[in-house]
Tab-separated table of N, CA and C in Angstrom:
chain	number	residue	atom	x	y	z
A	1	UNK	N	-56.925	192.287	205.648
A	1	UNK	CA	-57.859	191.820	204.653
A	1	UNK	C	-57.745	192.669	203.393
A	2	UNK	N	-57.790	191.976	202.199
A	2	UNK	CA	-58.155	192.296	200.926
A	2	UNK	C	-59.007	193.079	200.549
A	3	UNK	N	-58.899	194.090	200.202
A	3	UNK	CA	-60.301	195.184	200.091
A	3	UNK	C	-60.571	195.190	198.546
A	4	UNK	N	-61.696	195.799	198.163
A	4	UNK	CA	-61.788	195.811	196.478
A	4	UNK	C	-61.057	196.378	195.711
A	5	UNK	N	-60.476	197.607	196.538
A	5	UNK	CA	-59.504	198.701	195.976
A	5	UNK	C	-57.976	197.940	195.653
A	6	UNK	N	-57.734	197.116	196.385
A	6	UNK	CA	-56.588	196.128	196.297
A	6	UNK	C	-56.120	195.627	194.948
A	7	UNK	N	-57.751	195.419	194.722
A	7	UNK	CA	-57.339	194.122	193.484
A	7	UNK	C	-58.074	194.797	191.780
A	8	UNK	N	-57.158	195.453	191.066
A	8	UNK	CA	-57.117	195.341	189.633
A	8	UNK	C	-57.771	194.823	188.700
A	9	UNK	N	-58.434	195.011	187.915
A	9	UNK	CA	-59.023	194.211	186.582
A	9	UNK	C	-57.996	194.985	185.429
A	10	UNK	N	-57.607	194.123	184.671
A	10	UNK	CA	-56.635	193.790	183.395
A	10	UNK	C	-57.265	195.662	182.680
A	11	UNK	N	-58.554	195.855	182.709
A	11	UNK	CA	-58.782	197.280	182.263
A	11	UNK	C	-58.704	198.145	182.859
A	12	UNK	N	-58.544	198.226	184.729
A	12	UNK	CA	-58.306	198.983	185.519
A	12	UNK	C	-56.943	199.727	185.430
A	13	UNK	N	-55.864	198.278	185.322
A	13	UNK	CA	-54.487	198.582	185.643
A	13	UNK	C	-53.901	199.620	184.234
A	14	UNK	N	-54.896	198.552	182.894
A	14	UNK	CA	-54.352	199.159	181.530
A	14	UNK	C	-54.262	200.687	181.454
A	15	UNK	N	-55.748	201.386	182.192
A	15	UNK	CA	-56.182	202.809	183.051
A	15	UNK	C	-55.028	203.768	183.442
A	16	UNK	N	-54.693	202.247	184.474
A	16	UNK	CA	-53.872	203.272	185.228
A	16	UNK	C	-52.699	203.803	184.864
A	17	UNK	N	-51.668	202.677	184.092
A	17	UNK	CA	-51.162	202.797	183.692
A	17	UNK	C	-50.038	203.426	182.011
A	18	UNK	N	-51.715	203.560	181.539
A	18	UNK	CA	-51.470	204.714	180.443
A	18	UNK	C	-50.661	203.502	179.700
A	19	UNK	N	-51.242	202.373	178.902
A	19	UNK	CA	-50.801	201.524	178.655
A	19	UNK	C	-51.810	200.591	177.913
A	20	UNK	N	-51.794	199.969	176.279
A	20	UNK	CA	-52.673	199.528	176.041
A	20	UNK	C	-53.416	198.187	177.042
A	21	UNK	N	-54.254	197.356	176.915
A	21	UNK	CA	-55.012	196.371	177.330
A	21	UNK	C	-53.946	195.005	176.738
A	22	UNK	N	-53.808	195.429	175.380
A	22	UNK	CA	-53.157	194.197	174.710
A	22	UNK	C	-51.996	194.063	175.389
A	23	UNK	N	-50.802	195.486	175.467
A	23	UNK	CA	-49.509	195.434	175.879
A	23	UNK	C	-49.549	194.782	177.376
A	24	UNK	N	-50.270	195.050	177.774
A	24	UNK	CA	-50.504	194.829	179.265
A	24	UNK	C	-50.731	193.533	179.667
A	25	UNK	N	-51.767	192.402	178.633
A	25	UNK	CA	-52.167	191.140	178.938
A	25	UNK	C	-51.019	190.278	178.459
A	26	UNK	N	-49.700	190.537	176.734
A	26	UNK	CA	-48.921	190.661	177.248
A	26	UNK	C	-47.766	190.177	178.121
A	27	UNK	N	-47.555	191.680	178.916
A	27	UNK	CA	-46.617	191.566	180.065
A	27	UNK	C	-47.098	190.380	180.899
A	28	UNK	N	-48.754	190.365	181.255
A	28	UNK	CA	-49.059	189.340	182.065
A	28	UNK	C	-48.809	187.533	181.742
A	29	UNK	N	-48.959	187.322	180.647
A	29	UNK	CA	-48.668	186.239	180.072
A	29	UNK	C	-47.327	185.961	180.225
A	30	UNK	N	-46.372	186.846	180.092
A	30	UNK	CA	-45.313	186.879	179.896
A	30	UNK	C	-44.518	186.789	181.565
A	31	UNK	N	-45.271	186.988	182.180
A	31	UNK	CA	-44.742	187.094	183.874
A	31	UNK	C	-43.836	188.338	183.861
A	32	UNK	N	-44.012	189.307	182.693
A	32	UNK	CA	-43.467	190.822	182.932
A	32	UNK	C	-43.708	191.655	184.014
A	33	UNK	N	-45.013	191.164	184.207
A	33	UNK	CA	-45.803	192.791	185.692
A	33	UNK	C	-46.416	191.218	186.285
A	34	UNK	N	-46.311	191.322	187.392
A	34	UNK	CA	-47.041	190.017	188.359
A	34	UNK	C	-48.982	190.197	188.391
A	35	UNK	N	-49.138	189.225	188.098
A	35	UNK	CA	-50.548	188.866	187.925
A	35	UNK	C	-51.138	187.606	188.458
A	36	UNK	N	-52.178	187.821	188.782
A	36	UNK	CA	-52.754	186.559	188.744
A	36	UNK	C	-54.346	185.887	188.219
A	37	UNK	N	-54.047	184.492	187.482
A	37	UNK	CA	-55.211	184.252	186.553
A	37	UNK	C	-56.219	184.171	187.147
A	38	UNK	N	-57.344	184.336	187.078
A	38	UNK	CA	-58.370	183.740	187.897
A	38	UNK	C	-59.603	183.135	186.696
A	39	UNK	N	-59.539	181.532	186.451
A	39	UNK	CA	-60.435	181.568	185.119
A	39	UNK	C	-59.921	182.096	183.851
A	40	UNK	N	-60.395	183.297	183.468
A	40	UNK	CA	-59.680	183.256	181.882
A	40	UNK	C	-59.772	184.697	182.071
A	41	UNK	N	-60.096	185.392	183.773
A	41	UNK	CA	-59.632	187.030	183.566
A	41	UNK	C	-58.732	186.862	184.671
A	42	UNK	N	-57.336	188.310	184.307
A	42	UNK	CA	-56.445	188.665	185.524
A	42	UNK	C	-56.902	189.209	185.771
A	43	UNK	N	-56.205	189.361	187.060
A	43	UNK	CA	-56.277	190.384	188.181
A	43	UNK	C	-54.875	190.875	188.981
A	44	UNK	N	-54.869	191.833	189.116
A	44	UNK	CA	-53.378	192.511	189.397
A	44	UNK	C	-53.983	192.841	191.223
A	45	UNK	N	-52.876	192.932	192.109
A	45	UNK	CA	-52.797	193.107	193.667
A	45	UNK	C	-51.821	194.680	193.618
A	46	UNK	N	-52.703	195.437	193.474
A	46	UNK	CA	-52.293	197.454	193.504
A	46	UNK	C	-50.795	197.225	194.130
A	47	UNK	N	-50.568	195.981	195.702
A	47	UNK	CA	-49.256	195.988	196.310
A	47	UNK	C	-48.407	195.613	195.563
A	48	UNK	N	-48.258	194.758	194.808
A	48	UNK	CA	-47.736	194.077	193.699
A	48	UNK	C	-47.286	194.923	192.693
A	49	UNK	N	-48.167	196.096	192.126
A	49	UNK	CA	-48.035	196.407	191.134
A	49	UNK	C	-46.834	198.196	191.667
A	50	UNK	N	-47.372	198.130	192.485
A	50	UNK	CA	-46.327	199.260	192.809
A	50	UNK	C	-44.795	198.866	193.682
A	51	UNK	N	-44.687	197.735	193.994
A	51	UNK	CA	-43.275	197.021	194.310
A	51	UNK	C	-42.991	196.959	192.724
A	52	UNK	N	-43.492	196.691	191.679
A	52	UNK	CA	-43.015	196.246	190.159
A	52	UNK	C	-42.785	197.366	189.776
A	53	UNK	N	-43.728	198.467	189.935
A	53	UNK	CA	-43.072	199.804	189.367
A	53	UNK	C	-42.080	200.532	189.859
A	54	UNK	N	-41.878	200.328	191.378
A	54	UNK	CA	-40.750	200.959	192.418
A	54	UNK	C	-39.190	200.293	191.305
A	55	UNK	N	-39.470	199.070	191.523
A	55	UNK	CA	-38.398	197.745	190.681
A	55	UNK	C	-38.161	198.733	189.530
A	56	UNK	N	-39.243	198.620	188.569
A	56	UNK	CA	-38.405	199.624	187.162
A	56	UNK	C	-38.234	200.665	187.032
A	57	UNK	N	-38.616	201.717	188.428
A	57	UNK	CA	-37.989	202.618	188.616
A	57	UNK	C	-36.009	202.828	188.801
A	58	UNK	N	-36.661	201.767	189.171
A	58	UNK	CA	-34.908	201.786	189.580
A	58	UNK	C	-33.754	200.910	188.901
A	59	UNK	N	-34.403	200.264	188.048
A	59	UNK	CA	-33.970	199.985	186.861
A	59	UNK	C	-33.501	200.799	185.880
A	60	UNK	N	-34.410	201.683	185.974
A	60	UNK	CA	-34.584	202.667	184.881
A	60	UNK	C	-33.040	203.962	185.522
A	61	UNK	N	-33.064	204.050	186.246
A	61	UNK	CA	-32.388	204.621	186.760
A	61	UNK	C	-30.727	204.399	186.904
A	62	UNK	N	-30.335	203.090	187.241
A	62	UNK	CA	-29.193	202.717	186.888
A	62	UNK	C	-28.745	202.005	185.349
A	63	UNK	N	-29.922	202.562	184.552
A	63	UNK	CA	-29.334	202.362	183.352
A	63	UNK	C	-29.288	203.465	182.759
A	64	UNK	N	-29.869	204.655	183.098
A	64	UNK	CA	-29.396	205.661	182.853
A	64	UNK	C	-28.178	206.420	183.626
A	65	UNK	N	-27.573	205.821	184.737
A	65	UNK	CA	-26.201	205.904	185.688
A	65	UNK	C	-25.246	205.734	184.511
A	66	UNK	N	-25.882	204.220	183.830
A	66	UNK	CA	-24.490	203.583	183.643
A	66	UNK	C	-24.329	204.480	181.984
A	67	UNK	N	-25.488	205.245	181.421
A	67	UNK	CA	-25.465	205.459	180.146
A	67	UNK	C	-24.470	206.735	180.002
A	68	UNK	N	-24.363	207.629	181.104
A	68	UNK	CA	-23.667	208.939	181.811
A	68	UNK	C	-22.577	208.262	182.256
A	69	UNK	N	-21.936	207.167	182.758
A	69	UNK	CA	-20.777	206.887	182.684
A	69	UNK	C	-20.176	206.700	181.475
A	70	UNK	N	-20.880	206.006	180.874
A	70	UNK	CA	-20.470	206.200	179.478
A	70	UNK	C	-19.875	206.803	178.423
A	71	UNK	N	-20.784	207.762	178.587
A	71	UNK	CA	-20.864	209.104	177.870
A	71	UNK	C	-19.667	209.802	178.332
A	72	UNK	N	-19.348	209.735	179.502
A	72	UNK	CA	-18.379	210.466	180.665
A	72	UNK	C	-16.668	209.890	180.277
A	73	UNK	N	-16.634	208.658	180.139
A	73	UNK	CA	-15.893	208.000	179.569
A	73	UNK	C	-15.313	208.167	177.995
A	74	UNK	N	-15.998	208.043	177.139
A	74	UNK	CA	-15.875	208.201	175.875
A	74	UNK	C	-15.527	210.259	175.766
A	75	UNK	N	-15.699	210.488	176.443
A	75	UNK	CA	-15.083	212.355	176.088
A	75	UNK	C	-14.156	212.583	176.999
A	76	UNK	N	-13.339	211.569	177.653
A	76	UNK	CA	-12.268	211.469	178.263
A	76	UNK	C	-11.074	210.710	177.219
């Protein structure tokens, strides 16, 4: 079961994430960070939101791989 702690309000996540409200609603509009509408407020699922951040973690990560190959390359 769904507990309260689960589920996000659009100012909770903005909180958490050290991230404006605007940038954030946004990503949500945009299907950037997974959301869901309910009426005319989101709501973010905490599980959701940390599979999305794990995701651009590791995004983030093999694009900085590939930026050091790069780099590695070009002074060869």
């Amino acid at each position: 079961m769904i507990s309260e702690e689960d589920i996000l309000t659009l100012q909770e996540l903005s909180a958490w994430l050290k991230i404006s409200e605007r940038t954030l609603y946004g990503y949500a509009q945009k299907g950037i960070i997974p959301g869901i509408k309910i009426g005319s407020a989101w709501r973010f699922r905490r599980v959701d939101i940390d599979a999305w951040l794990e995701e651009q973690r590791k995004l983030t990560e093999s694009s900085r791989d590939r930026d050091k190959l790069k780099k590695l390359q070009e002074v060869r």
